[in-house]
PDB file of C-alpha atoms in Angstrom:
ATOM      1  CA  LYS A 364       0.034   0.036  -0.014  1.00  0.00           C
ATOM      2  CA  PHE A 365       2.917   2.347   0.716  1.00  0.00           C
ATOM      3  CA  ILE A 366       4.316   1.819  -2.783  1.00  0.00           C
ATOM      4  CA  LEU A 367       0.914   2.464  -4.356  1.00  0.00           C
ATOM      5  CA  THR A 368       0.473   5.715  -2.317  1.00  0.00           C
ATOM      6  CA  GLU A 369       3.985   6.951  -3.276  1.00  0.00           C
ATOM      7  CA  ALA A 370       3.324   6.130  -6.945  1.00  0.00           C
ATOM      8  CA  SER A 371      -0.093   7.789  -6.884  1.00  0.00           C
ATOM      9  CA  ASN A 372       1.451  11.008  -5.494  1.00  0.00           C
ATOM     10  CA  ALA A 373       4.048  10.862  -8.275  1.00  0.00           C
ATOM     11  CA  MET A 374       1.327  10.487 -10.968  1.00  0.00           C
ATOM     12  CA  GLU A 375      -0.440  13.501  -9.622  1.00  0.00           C
ATOM     13  CA  TYR A 376       2.793  15.489  -9.934  1.00  0.00           C
ATOM     14  CA  TYR A 377       3.355  14.337 -13.452  1.00  0.00           C
ATOM     15  CA  LYS A 378      -0.117  15.485 -14.500  1.00  0.00           C
ATOM     16  CA  SER A 379       0.297  18.968 -13.059  1.00  0.00           C
ATOM     17  CA  ARG A 380       4.150  19.468 -12.933  1.00  0.00           C
ATOM     18  CA  VAL A 381       3.552  21.918 -10.100  1.00  0.00           C
ATOM     19  CA  GLY A 382       6.237  22.222  -7.421  1.00  0.00           C
ATOM     20  CA  ASP A 383       8.865  19.607  -6.683  1.00  0.00           C
ATOM     21  CA  PRO A 384       8.343  15.939  -7.446  1.00  0.00           C
ATOM     22  CA  PRO A 385       7.383  13.932  -4.276  1.00  0.00           C
ATOM     23  CA  ILE A 386       9.907  11.241  -5.282  1.00  0.00           C
ATOM     24  CA  ALA A 387      12.716  11.059  -7.775  1.00  0.00           C
ATOM     25  CA  GLU A 388      12.113   9.176 -10.969  1.00  0.00           C
ATOM     26  CA  GLU A 389      14.862   6.626 -10.216  1.00  0.00           C
ATOM     27  CA  ALA A 390      13.513   6.009  -6.689  1.00  0.00           C
ATOM     28  CA  LEU A 391       9.957   5.532  -8.077  1.00  0.00           C
ATOM     29  CA  GLU A 392      11.283   3.069 -10.646  1.00  0.00           C
ATOM     30  CA  ASP A 393      12.989   1.083  -7.906  1.00  0.00           C
ATOM     31  CA  LEU A 394       9.816   1.028  -5.856  1.00  0.00           C
ATOM     32  CA  LEU A 395       7.761  -0.169  -8.825  1.00  0.00           C
ATOM     33  CA  GLN A 396      10.412  -2.888  -9.558  1.00  0.00           C
ATOM     34  CA  GLU A 397       9.997  -3.987  -5.901  1.00  0.00           C
ATOM     35  CA  LEU A 398       6.210  -4.110  -6.444  1.00  0.00           C
ATOM     36  CA  ARG A 399       6.628  -6.274  -9.501  1.00  0.00           C
ATOM     37  CA  ASP A 400       8.690  -8.760  -7.401  1.00  0.00           C
ATOM     38  CA  ILE A 401       5.937  -8.760  -4.706  1.00  0.00           C
ATOM     39  CA  VAL A 402       3.074  -9.455  -7.048  1.00  0.00           C
ATOM     40  CA  GLU A 403       4.743 -12.464  -8.566  1.00  0.00           C
ATOM     41  CA  GLN A 404       3.115 -14.340  -5.636  1.00  0.00           C
ATOM     42  CA  ILE A 405      -0.481 -14.942  -6.657  1.00  0.00           C
ATOM     43  CA  ASP A 406      -1.987 -14.013  -3.238  1.00  0.00           C
ATOM     44  CA  TYR A 407      -0.179 -10.643  -3.223  1.00  0.00           C
ATOM     45  CA  ALA A 408      -1.239 -10.100  -6.857  1.00  0.00           C
ATOM     46  CA  ARG A 409      -4.890 -10.460  -5.836  1.00  0.00           C
ATOM     47  CA  ALA A 410      -4.426  -8.239  -2.772  1.00  0.00           C
ATOM     48  CA  PHE A 411      -2.930  -5.587  -5.038  1.00  0.00           C
ATOM     49  CA  CYS A 412      -5.946  -5.771  -7.311  1.00  0.00           C
ATOM     50  CA  SER A 413      -8.265  -5.339  -4.311  1.00  0.00           C
ATOM     51  CA  LEU A 414      -6.458  -2.056  -3.630  1.00  0.00           C
ATOM     52  CA  GLN A 415      -7.475  -0.784  -7.034  1.00  0.00           C
ATOM     53  CA  GLY A 416      -4.056  -1.395  -8.422  1.00  0.00           C
ATOM     54  CA  LEU A 417      -5.167  -2.371 -11.879  1.00  0.00           C
ATOM     55  CA  PRO A 418      -6.854   1.006 -12.796  1.00  0.00           C
ATOM     56  CA  PHE A 419      -3.854   2.795 -11.395  1.00  0.00           C
ATOM     57  CA  LEU A 420      -1.422   0.824 -13.605  1.00  0.00           C
ATOM     58  CA  LEU A 421      -3.564   1.228 -16.679  1.00  0.00           C
ATOM     59  CA  GLY A 422      -3.865   4.960 -15.975  1.00  0.00           C
ATOM     60  CA  CYS A 423      -0.022   5.314 -15.694  1.00  0.00           C
ATOM     61  CA  ILE A 424       0.551   3.357 -18.873  1.00  0.00           C
ATOM     62  CA  GLN A 425      -1.842   5.518 -20.910  1.00  0.00           C
ATOM     63  CA  GLN A 426      -0.702   8.865 -19.443  1.00  0.00           C
ATOM     64  CA  GLU A 427       1.698  10.638 -21.829  1.00  0.00           C
ATOM     65  CA  GLU A 428       2.949  12.881 -19.040  1.00  0.00           C
ATOM     66  CA  VAL A 429       4.398   9.939 -17.205  1.00  0.00           C
ATOM     67  CA  PRO A 430       8.087   9.146 -18.058  1.00  0.00           C
ATOM     68  CA  VAL A 431       8.532   6.310 -20.488  1.00  0.00           C
ATOM     69  CA  SER A 432      10.673   4.325 -18.074  1.00  0.00           C
ATOM     70  CA  ILE A 433       7.902   4.429 -15.453  1.00  0.00           C
ATOM     71  CA  ARG A 434       5.221   3.460 -18.053  1.00  0.00           C
ATOM     72  CA  GLN A 435       7.388   0.498 -19.124  1.00  0.00           C
ATOM     73  CA  VAL A 436       7.828  -0.730 -15.534  1.00  0.00           C
ATOM     74  CA  CYS A 437       4.006  -0.496 -15.060  1.00  0.00           C
ATOM     75  CA  LEU A 438       3.550  -2.609 -18.165  1.00  0.00           C
ATOM     76  CA  GLY A 439       5.918  -5.191 -16.627  1.00  0.00           C
ATOM     77  CA  ILE A 440       3.862  -5.271 -13.499  1.00  0.00           C
ATOM     78  CA  LEU A 441       0.683  -5.671 -15.419  1.00  0.00           C
ATOM     79  CA  SER A 442       2.223  -8.540 -17.336  1.00  0.00           C
ATOM     80  CA  THR A 443       3.294 -10.249 -14.080  1.00  0.00           C
ATOM     81  CA  LEU A 444      -0.138  -9.771 -12.593  1.00  0.00           C
ATOM     82  CA  GLY A 445      -1.984 -11.339 -15.545  1.00  0.00           C
ATOM     83  CA  GLN A 446       0.309 -14.334 -15.949  1.00  0.00           C
ATOM     84  CA  ASN A 447      -1.716 -17.546 -15.376  1.00  0.00           C
ATOM     85  CA  ASN A 448      -4.112 -15.589 -13.083  1.00  0.00           C
ATOM     86  CA  PRO A 449      -7.684 -15.971 -14.389  1.00  0.00           C
ATOM     87  CA  PRO A 450      -9.368 -13.584 -11.908  1.00  0.00           C
ATOM     88  CA  VAL A 451      -6.904 -10.802 -12.771  1.00  0.00           C
ATOM     89  CA  GLN A 452      -7.213 -11.577 -16.489  1.00  0.00           C
ATOM     90  CA  GLN A 453     -11.010 -11.278 -16.123  1.00  0.00           C
ATOM     91  CA  GLN A 454     -10.755  -7.935 -14.381  1.00  0.00           C
ATOM     92  CA  LEU A 455      -8.441  -6.557 -17.032  1.00  0.00           C
ATOM     93  CA  LEU A 456     -10.748  -7.816 -19.714  1.00  0.00           C
ATOM     94  CA  GLU A 457     -13.760  -6.083 -18.157  1.00  0.00           C
ATOM     95  CA  MET A 458     -11.681  -2.861 -17.910  1.00  0.00           C
ATOM     96  CA  GLY A 459     -11.019  -2.851 -21.633  1.00  0.00           C
ATOM     97  CA  ALA A 460      -7.288  -3.384 -21.144  1.00  0.00           C
ATOM     98  CA  ILE A 461      -6.875  -5.398 -24.328  1.00  0.00           C
ATOM     99  CA  LYS A 462      -8.291  -2.633 -26.586  1.00  0.00           C
ATOM    100  CA  ASN A 463      -6.458   0.114 -24.674  1.00  0.00           C
ATOM    101  CA  LEU A 464      -3.059  -1.590 -24.927  1.00  0.00           C
ATOM    102  CA  SER A 465      -3.602  -2.372 -28.554  1.00  0.00           C
ATOM    103  CA  ASP A 466      -4.493   1.231 -29.330  1.00  0.00           C
ATOM    104  CA  LEU A 467      -1.295   2.385 -27.430  1.00  0.00           C
ATOM    105  CA  PHE A 468       0.754  -0.051 -29.521  1.00  0.00           C
ATOM    106  CA  PHE A 469      -0.317   1.778 -32.751  1.00  0.00           C
ATOM    107  CA  ASP A 470       0.407   5.260 -31.311  1.00  0.00           C
ATOM    108  CA  PRO A 471       3.154   6.821 -33.556  1.00  0.00           C
ATOM    109  CA  LYS A 472       4.982   7.996 -30.455  1.00  0.00           C
ATOM    110  CA  THR A 473       5.262   4.432 -28.974  1.00  0.00           C
ATOM    111  CA  THR A 474       8.846   3.160 -29.204  1.00  0.00           C
ATOM    112  CA  ASN A 475       9.899  -0.409 -30.088  1.00  0.00           C
ATOM    113  CA  ALA A 476      10.921  -0.995 -26.453  1.00  0.00           C
ATOM    114  CA  THR A 477       7.401  -0.015 -25.227  1.00  0.00           C
ATOM    115  CA  LYS A 478       5.753  -2.009 -28.026  1.00  0.00           C
ATOM    116  CA  THR A 479       7.720  -5.008 -26.802  1.00  0.00           C
ATOM    117  CA  LYS A 480       6.365  -4.511 -23.277  1.00  0.00           C
ATOM    118  CA  ILE A 481       2.820  -4.083 -24.619  1.00  0.00           C
ATOM    119  CA  MET A 482       3.076  -7.320 -26.631  1.00  0.00           C
ATOM    120  CA  GLN A 483       4.334  -9.192 -23.606  1.00  0.00           C
ATOM    121  CA  THR A 484       1.530  -7.780 -21.462  1.00  0.00           C
ATOM    122  CA  LEU A 485      -1.187  -8.586 -24.000  1.00  0.00           C
ATOM    123  CA  SER A 486       0.164 -12.085 -24.227  1.00  0.00           C
ATOM    124  CA  SER A 487      -0.086 -12.462 -20.375  1.00  0.00           C
ATOM    125  CA  ILE A 488      -3.577 -11.061 -20.278  1.00  0.00           C
ATOM    126  CA  VAL A 489      -4.919 -13.200 -23.143  1.00  0.00           C
ATOM    127  CA  ARG A 490      -3.254 -16.562 -23.121  1.00  0.00           C
ATOM    128  CA  ASN A 491      -5.115 -19.459 -21.551  1.00  0.00           C
ATOM    129  CA  HIS A 492      -8.205 -17.388 -20.888  1.00  0.00           C
ATOM    130  CA  GLU A 493     -11.064 -18.443 -23.164  1.00  0.00           C
ATOM    131  CA  LEU A 494     -12.964 -15.151 -23.304  1.00  0.00           C
ATOM    132  CA  ALA A 495      -9.817 -13.042 -23.491  1.00  0.00           C
ATOM    133  CA  GLU A 496      -8.546 -15.134 -26.402  1.00  0.00           C
ATOM    134  CA  ASN A 497     -11.846 -14.670 -28.280  1.00  0.00           C
ATOM    135  CA  VAL A 498     -12.002 -10.904 -27.475  1.00  0.00           C
ATOM    136  CA  PHE A 499      -8.519 -10.407 -28.782  1.00  0.00           C
ATOM    137  CA  GLU A 500      -9.132 -12.512 -31.919  1.00  0.00           C
ATOM    138  CA  GLN A 501     -12.157 -10.431 -32.781  1.00  0.00           C
ATOM    139  CA  LEU A 502     -10.420  -7.031 -32.359  1.00  0.00           C
ATOM    140  CA  PRO A 503     -10.109  -5.472 -35.858  1.00  0.00           C
ATOM    141  CA  GLN A 504      -6.547  -4.401 -35.215  1.00  0.00           C
ATOM    142  CA  SER A 505      -5.264  -7.742 -33.844  1.00  0.00           C
ATOM    143  CA  PRO A 506      -3.968  -9.112 -37.224  1.00  0.00           C
ATOM    144  CA  GLU A 507      -2.166  -5.815 -37.949  1.00  0.00           C
ATOM    145  CA  LEU A 508      -0.687  -5.841 -34.460  1.00  0.00           C
ATOM    146  CA  PHE A 509       1.031  -9.062 -35.248  1.00  0.00           C
ATOM    147  CA  LEU A 510       2.129  -7.905 -38.671  1.00  0.00           C
ATOM    148  CA  GLN A 511       3.826  -4.848 -37.177  1.00  0.00           C
ATOM    149  CA  GLY A 512       5.247  -6.824 -34.299  1.00  0.00           C
ATOM    150  CA  LEU A 513       6.801  -9.367 -36.696  1.00  0.00           C
ATOM    151  CA  ASN A 514       7.981  -6.965 -39.415  1.00  0.00           C
ATOM    152  CA  PRO A 515      11.718  -7.652 -39.816  1.00  0.00           C
ATOM    153  CA  ALA A 516      12.248  -4.177 -41.323  1.00  0.00           C
ATOM    154  CA  THR A 517      10.881  -2.159 -38.400  1.00  0.00           C
ATOM    155  CA  ALA A 518      10.451  -4.400 -35.344  1.00  0.00           C
ATOM    156  CA  SER A 519      13.296  -5.113 -32.978  1.00  0.00           C
ATOM    157  CA  VAL A 520      14.423  -8.697 -32.340  1.00  0.00           C
ATOM    158  CA  SER A 521      12.925  -8.588 -28.884  1.00  0.00           C
ATOM    159  CA  LEU A 522       9.483  -7.398 -30.254  1.00  0.00           C
ATOM    160  CA  ARG A 523       9.551 -10.100 -32.895  1.00  0.00           C
ATOM    161  CA  THR A 524      10.379 -12.730 -30.330  1.00  0.00           C
ATOM    162  CA  LYS A 525       7.478 -11.654 -28.081  1.00  0.00           C
ATOM    163  CA  SER A 526       5.170 -11.496 -31.054  1.00  0.00           C
ATOM    164  CA  ILE A 527       6.043 -14.999 -32.247  1.00  0.00           C
ATOM    165  CA  PHE A 528       5.563 -16.439 -28.738  1.00  0.00           C
ATOM    166  CA  PHE A 529       2.126 -14.790 -28.456  1.00  0.00           C
ATOM    167  CA  LEU A 530       1.052 -15.793 -31.921  1.00  0.00           C
ATOM    168  CA  ARG A 531       2.159 -19.385 -31.436  1.00  0.00           C
ATOM    169  CA  ALA A 532       0.296 -19.557 -28.158  1.00  0.00           C
ATOM    170  CA  LEU A 533      -2.931 -18.339 -29.814  1.00  0.00           C
ATOM    171  CA  VAL A 534      -2.827 -20.597 -32.874  1.00  0.00           C
ATOM    172  CA  THR A 535      -1.866 -23.676 -30.912  1.00  0.00           C
ATOM    173  CA  SER A 536      -4.223 -23.078 -28.030  1.00  0.00           C
ATOM    174  CA  ASP A 537      -6.770 -25.797 -27.180  1.00  0.00           C
ATOM    175  CA  LEU A 538      -9.322 -23.070 -27.936  1.00  0.00           C
ATOM    176  CA  ALA A 539      -8.044 -22.318 -31.480  1.00  0.00           C
ATOM    177  CA  THR A 540     -10.333 -22.780 -34.451  1.00  0.00           C
ATOM    178  CA  SER A 541      -9.876 -22.729 -38.190  1.00  0.00           C
ATOM    179  CA  ALA A 542     -11.423 -19.282 -38.159  1.00  0.00           C
ATOM    180  CA  ARG A 543      -8.618 -18.092 -35.816  1.00  0.00           C
ATOM    181  CA  LEU A 544      -6.000 -19.503 -38.133  1.00  0.00           C
ATOM    182  CA  ARG A 545      -7.592 -17.612 -41.066  1.00  0.00           C
ATOM    183  CA  THR A 546      -7.629 -14.379 -38.999  1.00  0.00           C
ATOM    184  CA  PHE A 547      -3.926 -14.580 -38.360  1.00  0.00           C
ATOM    185  CA  GLU A 548      -2.970 -16.270 -41.639  1.00  0.00           C
ATOM    186  CA  LYS A 549      -0.838 -13.321 -42.941  1.00  0.00           C
ATOM    187  CA  ALA A 550       1.066 -13.176 -39.684  1.00  0.00           C
ATOM    188  CA  ILE A 551       1.726 -16.924 -39.785  1.00  0.00           C
ATOM    189  CA  LEU A 552       2.988 -16.651 -43.393  1.00  0.00           C
ATOM    190  CA  LEU A 553       5.197 -13.726 -42.397  1.00  0.00           C
ATOM    191  CA  VAL A 554       6.809 -15.911 -39.711  1.00  0.00           C
ATOM    192  CA  VAL A 555       7.439 -18.679 -42.195  1.00  0.00           C
ATOM    193  CA  ASP A 556       8.839 -16.317 -44.815  1.00  0.00           C
ATOM    194  CA  THR A 557      11.111 -14.589 -42.325  1.00  0.00           C
ATOM    195  CA  CYS A 558      12.463 -17.912 -41.055  1.00  0.00           C
ATOM    196  CA  LEU A 559      13.191 -19.032 -44.627  1.00  0.00           C
ATOM    197  CA  LEU A 560      15.006 -15.799 -45.445  1.00  0.00           C
ATOM    198  CA  GLU A 561      17.124 -16.083 -42.302  1.00  0.00           C
ATOM    199  CA  GLU A 562      18.026 -19.666 -43.161  1.00  0.00           C
ATOM    200  CA  ASN A 563      19.214 -18.551 -46.660  1.00  0.00           C
TER     201      ASN A 563
END
């Protein structure tokens, strides 16, 4: 709760930029990294969510005034929280996190490093959750998200790696259908073509 309070005060400062920051950016980053370590334990993850931690994280991630380094740490925490945690995945789904994060991915100001964090977070929120997988599959921008994440000309190696992992999980899921394979057909072919080019 202390970490959440400190971080909330910092977010208020970033919005207004009035006066001195309540905490240095580096110190805040350290606190948030500590929080990520704490919420790796599933009971603490759920306790954090009961303190309204999810809306706070999503708000930080989407706030342009917040430093990029802090937004990236918040994405890392969100990814940790959603990993194999159906109640948290459900809450994030109901909050529209999949659509919000996808929209942020396509923002022209979003860097490759942040896109990599977004892809990792989407993967954690969506994988192994039936409703989340279906919602993501039906998002109009989902196929393009993978095409951009896998593009060897513009995407970093790290982003491409996260994209391949997420795509593979979706198309090999027990919940996958032929319709899903058709939805992501171009992305699958891009992976195949890229692998062939790298072999040659």
